[in-house]
mmCIF file of C-alpha atoms in Angstrom:
data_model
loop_
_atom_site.group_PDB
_atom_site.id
_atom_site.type_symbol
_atom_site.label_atom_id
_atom_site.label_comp_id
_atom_site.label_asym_id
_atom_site.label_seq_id
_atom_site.Cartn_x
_atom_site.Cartn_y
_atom_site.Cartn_z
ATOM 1 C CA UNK A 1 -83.355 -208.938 -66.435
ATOM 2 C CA UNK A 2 -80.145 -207.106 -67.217
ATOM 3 C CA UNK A 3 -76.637 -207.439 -65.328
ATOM 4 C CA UNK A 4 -77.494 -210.789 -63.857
ATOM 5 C CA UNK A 5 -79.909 -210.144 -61.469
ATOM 6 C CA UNK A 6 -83.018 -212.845 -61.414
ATOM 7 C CA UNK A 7 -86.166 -212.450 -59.740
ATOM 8 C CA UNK A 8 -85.290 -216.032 -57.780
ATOM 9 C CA UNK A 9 -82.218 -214.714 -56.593
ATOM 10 C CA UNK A 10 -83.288 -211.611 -55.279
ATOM 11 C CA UNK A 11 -87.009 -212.235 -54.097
ATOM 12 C CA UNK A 12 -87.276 -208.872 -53.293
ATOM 13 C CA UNK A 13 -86.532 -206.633 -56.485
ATOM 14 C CA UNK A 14 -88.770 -204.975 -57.878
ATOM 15 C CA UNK A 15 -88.916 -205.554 -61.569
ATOM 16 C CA UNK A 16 -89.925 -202.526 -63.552
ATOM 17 C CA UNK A 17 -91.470 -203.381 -67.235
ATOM 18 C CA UNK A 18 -88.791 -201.757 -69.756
ATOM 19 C CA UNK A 19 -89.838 -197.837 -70.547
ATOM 20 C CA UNK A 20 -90.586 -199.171 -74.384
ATOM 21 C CA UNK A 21 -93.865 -200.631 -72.877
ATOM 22 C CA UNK A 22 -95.141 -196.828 -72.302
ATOM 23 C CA UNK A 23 -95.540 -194.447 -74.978
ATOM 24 C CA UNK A 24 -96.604 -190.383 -75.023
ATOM 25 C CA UNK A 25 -99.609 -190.202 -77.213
ATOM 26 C CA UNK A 26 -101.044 -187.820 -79.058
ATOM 27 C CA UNK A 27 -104.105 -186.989 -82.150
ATOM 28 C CA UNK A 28 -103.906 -185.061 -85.115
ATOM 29 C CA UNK A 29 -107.101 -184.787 -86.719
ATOM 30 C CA UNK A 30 -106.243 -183.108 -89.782
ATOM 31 C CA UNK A 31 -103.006 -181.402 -90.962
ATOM 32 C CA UNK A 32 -103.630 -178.233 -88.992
ATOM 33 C CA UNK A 33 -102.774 -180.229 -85.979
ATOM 34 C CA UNK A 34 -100.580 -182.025 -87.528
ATOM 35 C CA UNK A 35 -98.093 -179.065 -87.224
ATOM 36 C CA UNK A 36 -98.820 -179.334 -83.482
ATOM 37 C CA UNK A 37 -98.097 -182.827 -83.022
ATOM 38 C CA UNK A 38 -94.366 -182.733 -84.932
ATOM 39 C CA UNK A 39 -93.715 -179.323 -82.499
ATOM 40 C CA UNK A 40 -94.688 -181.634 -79.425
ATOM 41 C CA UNK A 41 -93.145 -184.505 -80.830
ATOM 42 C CA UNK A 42 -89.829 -183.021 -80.965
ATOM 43 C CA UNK A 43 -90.221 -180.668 -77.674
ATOM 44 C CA UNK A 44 -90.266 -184.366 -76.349
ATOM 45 C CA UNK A 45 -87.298 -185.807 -78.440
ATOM 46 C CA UNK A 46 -85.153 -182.222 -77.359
ATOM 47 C CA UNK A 47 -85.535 -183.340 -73.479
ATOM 48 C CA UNK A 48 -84.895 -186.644 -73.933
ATOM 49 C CA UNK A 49 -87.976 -188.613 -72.958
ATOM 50 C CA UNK A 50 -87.119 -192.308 -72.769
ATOM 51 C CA UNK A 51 -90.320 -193.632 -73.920
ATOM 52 C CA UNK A 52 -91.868 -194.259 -77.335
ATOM 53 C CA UNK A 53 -93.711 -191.480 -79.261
ATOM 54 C CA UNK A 54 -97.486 -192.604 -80.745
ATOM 55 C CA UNK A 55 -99.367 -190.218 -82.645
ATOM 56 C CA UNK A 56 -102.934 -190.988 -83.867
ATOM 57 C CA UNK A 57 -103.978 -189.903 -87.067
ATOM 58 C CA UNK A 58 -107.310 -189.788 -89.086
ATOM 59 C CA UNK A 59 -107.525 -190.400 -92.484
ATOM 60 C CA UNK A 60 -107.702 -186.548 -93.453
ATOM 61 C CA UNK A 61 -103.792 -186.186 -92.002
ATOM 62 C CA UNK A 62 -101.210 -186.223 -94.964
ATOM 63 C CA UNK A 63 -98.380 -185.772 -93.360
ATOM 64 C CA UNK A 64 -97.135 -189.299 -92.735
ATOM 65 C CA UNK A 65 -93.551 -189.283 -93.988
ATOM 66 C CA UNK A 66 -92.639 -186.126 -91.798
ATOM 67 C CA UNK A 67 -94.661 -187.486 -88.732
ATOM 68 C CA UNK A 68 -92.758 -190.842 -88.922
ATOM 69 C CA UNK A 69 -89.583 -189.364 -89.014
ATOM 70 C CA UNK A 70 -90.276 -187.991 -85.430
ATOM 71 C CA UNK A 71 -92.976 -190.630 -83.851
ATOM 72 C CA UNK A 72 -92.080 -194.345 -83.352
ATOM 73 C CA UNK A 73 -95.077 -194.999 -84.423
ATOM 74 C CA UNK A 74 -98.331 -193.348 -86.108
ATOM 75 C CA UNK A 75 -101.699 -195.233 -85.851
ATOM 76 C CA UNK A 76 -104.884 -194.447 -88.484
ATOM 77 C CA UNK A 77 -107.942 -193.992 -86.586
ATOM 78 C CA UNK A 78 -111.205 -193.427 -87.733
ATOM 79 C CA UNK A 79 -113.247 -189.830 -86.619
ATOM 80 C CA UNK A 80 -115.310 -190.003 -83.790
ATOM 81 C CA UNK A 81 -117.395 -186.614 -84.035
ATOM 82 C CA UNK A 82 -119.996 -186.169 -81.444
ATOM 83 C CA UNK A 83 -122.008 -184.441 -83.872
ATOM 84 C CA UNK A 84 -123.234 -182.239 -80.520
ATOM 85 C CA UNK A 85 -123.486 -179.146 -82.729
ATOM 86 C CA UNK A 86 -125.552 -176.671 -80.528
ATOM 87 C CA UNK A 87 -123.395 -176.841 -77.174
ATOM 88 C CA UNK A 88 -120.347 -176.395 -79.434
ATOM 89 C CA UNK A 89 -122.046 -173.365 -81.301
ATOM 90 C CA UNK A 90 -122.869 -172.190 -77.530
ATOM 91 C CA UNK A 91 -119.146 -173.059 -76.367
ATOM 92 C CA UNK A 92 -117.998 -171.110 -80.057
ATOM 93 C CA UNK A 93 -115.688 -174.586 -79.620
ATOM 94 C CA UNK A 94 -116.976 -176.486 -82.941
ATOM 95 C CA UNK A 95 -113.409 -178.248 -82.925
ATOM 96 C CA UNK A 96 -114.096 -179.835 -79.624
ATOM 97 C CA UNK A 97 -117.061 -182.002 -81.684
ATOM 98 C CA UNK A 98 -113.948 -184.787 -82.351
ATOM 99 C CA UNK A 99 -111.971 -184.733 -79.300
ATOM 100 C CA UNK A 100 -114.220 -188.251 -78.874
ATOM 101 C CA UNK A 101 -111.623 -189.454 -81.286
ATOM 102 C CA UNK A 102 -109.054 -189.637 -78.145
ATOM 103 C CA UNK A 103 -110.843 -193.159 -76.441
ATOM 104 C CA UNK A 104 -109.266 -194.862 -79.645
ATOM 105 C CA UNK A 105 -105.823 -194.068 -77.494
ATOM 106 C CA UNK A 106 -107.306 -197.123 -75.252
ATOM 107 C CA UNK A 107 -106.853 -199.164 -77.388
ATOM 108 C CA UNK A 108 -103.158 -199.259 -77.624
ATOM 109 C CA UNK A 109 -102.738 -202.660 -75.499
ATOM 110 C CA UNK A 110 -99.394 -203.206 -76.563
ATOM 111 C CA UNK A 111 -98.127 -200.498 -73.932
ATOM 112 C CA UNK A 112 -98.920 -200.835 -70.482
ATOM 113 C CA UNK A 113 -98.855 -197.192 -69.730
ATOM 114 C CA UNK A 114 -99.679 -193.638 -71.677
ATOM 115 C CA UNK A 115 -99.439 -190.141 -70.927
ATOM 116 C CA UNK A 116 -101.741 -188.590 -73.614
ATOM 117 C CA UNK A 117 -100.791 -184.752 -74.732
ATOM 118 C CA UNK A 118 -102.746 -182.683 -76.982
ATOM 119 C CA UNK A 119 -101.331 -181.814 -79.544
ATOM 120 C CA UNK A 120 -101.233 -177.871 -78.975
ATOM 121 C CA UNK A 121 -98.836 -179.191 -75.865
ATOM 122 C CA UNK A 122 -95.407 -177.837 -75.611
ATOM 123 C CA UNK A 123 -93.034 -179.242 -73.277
ATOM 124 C CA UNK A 124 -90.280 -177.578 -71.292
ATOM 125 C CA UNK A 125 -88.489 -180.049 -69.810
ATOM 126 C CA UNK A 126 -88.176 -184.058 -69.643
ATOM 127 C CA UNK A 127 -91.943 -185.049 -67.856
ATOM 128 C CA UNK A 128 -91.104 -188.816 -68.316
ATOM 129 C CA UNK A 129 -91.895 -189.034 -64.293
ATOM 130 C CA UNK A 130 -95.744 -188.904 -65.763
ATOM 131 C CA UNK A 131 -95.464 -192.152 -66.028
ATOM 132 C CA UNK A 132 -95.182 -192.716 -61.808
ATOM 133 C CA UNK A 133 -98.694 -190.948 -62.143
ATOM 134 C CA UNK A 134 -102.010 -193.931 -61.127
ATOM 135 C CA UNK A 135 -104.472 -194.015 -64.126
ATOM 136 C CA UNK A 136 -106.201 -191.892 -64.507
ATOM 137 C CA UNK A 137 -104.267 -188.838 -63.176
ATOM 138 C CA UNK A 138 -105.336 -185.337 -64.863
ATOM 139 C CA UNK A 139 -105.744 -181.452 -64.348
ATOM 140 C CA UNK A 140 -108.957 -180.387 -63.123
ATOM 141 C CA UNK A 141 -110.844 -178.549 -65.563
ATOM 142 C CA UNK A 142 -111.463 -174.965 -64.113
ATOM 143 C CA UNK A 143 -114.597 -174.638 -66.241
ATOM 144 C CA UNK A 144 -116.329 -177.657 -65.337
ATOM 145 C CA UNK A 145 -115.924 -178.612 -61.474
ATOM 146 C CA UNK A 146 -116.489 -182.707 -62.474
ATOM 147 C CA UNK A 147 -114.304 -182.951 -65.004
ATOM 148 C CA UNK A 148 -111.362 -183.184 -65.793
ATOM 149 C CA UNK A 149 -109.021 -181.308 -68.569
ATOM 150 C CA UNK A 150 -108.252 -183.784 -71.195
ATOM 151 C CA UNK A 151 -105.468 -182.294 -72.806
ATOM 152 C CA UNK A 152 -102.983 -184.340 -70.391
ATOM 153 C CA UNK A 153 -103.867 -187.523 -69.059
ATOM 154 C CA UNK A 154 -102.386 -190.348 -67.601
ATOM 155 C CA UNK A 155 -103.947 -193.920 -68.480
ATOM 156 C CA UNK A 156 -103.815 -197.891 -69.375
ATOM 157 C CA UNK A 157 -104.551 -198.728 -72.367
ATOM 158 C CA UNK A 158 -107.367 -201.172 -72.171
ATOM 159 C CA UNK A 159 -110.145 -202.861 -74.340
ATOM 160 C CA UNK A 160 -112.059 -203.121 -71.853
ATOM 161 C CA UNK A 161 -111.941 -199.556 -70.460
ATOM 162 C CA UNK A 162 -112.149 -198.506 -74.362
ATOM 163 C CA UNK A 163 -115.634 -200.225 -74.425
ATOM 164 C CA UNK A 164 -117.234 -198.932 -71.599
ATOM 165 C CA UNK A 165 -115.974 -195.057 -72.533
ATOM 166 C CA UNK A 166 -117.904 -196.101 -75.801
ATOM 167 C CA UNK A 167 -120.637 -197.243 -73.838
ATOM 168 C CA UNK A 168 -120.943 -194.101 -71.587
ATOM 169 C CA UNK A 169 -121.028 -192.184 -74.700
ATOM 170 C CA UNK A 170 -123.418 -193.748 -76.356
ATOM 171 C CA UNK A 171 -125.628 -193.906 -73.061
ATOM 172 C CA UNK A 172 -125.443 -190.677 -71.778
ATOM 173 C CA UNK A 173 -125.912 -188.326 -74.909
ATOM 174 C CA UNK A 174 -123.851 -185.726 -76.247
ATOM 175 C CA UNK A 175 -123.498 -183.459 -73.319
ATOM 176 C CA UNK A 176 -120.120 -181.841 -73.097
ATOM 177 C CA UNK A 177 -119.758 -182.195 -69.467
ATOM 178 C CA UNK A 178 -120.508 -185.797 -69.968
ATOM 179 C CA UNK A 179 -118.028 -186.538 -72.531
ATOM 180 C CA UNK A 180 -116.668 -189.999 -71.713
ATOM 181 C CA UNK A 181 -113.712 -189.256 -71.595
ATOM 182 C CA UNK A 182 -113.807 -187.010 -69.007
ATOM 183 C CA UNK A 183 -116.244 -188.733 -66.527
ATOM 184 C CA UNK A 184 -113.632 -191.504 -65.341
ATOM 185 C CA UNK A 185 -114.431 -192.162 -61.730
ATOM 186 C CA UNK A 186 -111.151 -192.656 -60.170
ATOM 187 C CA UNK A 187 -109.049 -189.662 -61.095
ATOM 188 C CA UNK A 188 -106.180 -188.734 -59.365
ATOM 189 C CA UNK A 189 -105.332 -184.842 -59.810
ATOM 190 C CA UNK A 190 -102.032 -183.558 -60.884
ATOM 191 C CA UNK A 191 -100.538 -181.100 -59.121
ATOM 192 C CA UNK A 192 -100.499 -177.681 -59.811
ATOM 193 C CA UNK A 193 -96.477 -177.873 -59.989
ATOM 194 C CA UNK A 194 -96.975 -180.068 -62.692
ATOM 195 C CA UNK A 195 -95.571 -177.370 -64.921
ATOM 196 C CA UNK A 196 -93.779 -179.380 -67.284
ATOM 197 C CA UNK A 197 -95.985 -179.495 -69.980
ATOM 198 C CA UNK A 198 -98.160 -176.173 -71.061
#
């Protein structure tokens, strides 16, 4: 611990972890949202988040010179499509097919805490106090009353938890509503003030 203070000497601090053990995340699938991610990556940066910056990529993203220059770090993934063509045609969503691709963000074990923003996100202001957020804390989705929205999410990365979304997946079908990573059972909402990122 810094300036001398030890956990035997004062029982009763409360040690945080250091801020480098959380990370914003976010996904580019392609180079498209690539664009997105640097924009969000940088609205971050300009308010002076103190945590690291992870961006997942799949193989179809080029951009990896000008993404590292702005995330700490930038992670290949493989695409996770749920290949659920008819509700997409019926949602006229057929992007939202690879937003499975977002459970790979579980599997970042080396932080102990993520806030995960799309990466059409802008921020407005610092939102580091995300991090005081329970997992898994979202925005209710207005369209579907059980879910949540998954463009901003608090969570812990975990193999475990990874494995099971993958399980759900595979186990319940391709439903939209039932997308794994929406059907989390202990989800704390964020408040409509939450206004910091849009």
């Amino acid at each position: 611990m810094s300036q001398g203070i030890s956990r035997e000497s004062h029982p009763h601090v409360l040690v945080l972890p250091p801020v480098t053990t959380q990370a914003f995340v976010t996904l580019a699938t392609n180079d498209m949202y690539c664009q997105g991610a640097l924009v969000l990556g940088l609205s971050l940066r300009n308010h002076k988040t103190s945590r690291k910056l992870v961006v997942l990529i799949t193989p179809e993203v080029s951009s990896l010179d000008v993404l590292s220059r702005v995330f700490d770090e930038v992670v290949e993934v493989n695409l996770m499509d749920s290949e659920d063509y008819i509700h997409l045609a019926f949602l006229r969503r057929p992007e939202l097919g690879v937003t499975l691709t977002k459970l790979h963000c579980w599997t970042l074990t080396r932080y102990s805490k993520c806030v995960f923003l799309d990466a059409d996100t802008l921020v407005l202001h610092n939102i580091d106090e995300l991090f005081d957020r329970e997992e898994l804390s979202a925005a209710p989705d207005p369209g579907w009353p059980d879910c949540f929205n998954s463009g901003v999410f608090v969570f812990q990365p975990s193999l475990e938890t990874h494995q099971l979304l993958l399980h759900e997946g595979r186990t319940r079908g391709r439903d939209p509503v039932l997308y794994p990573a929406q059907r989390v059972s202990r989800i704390h909402e964020l408040e409509p003030g939450d206004k910091g990122a849009r």
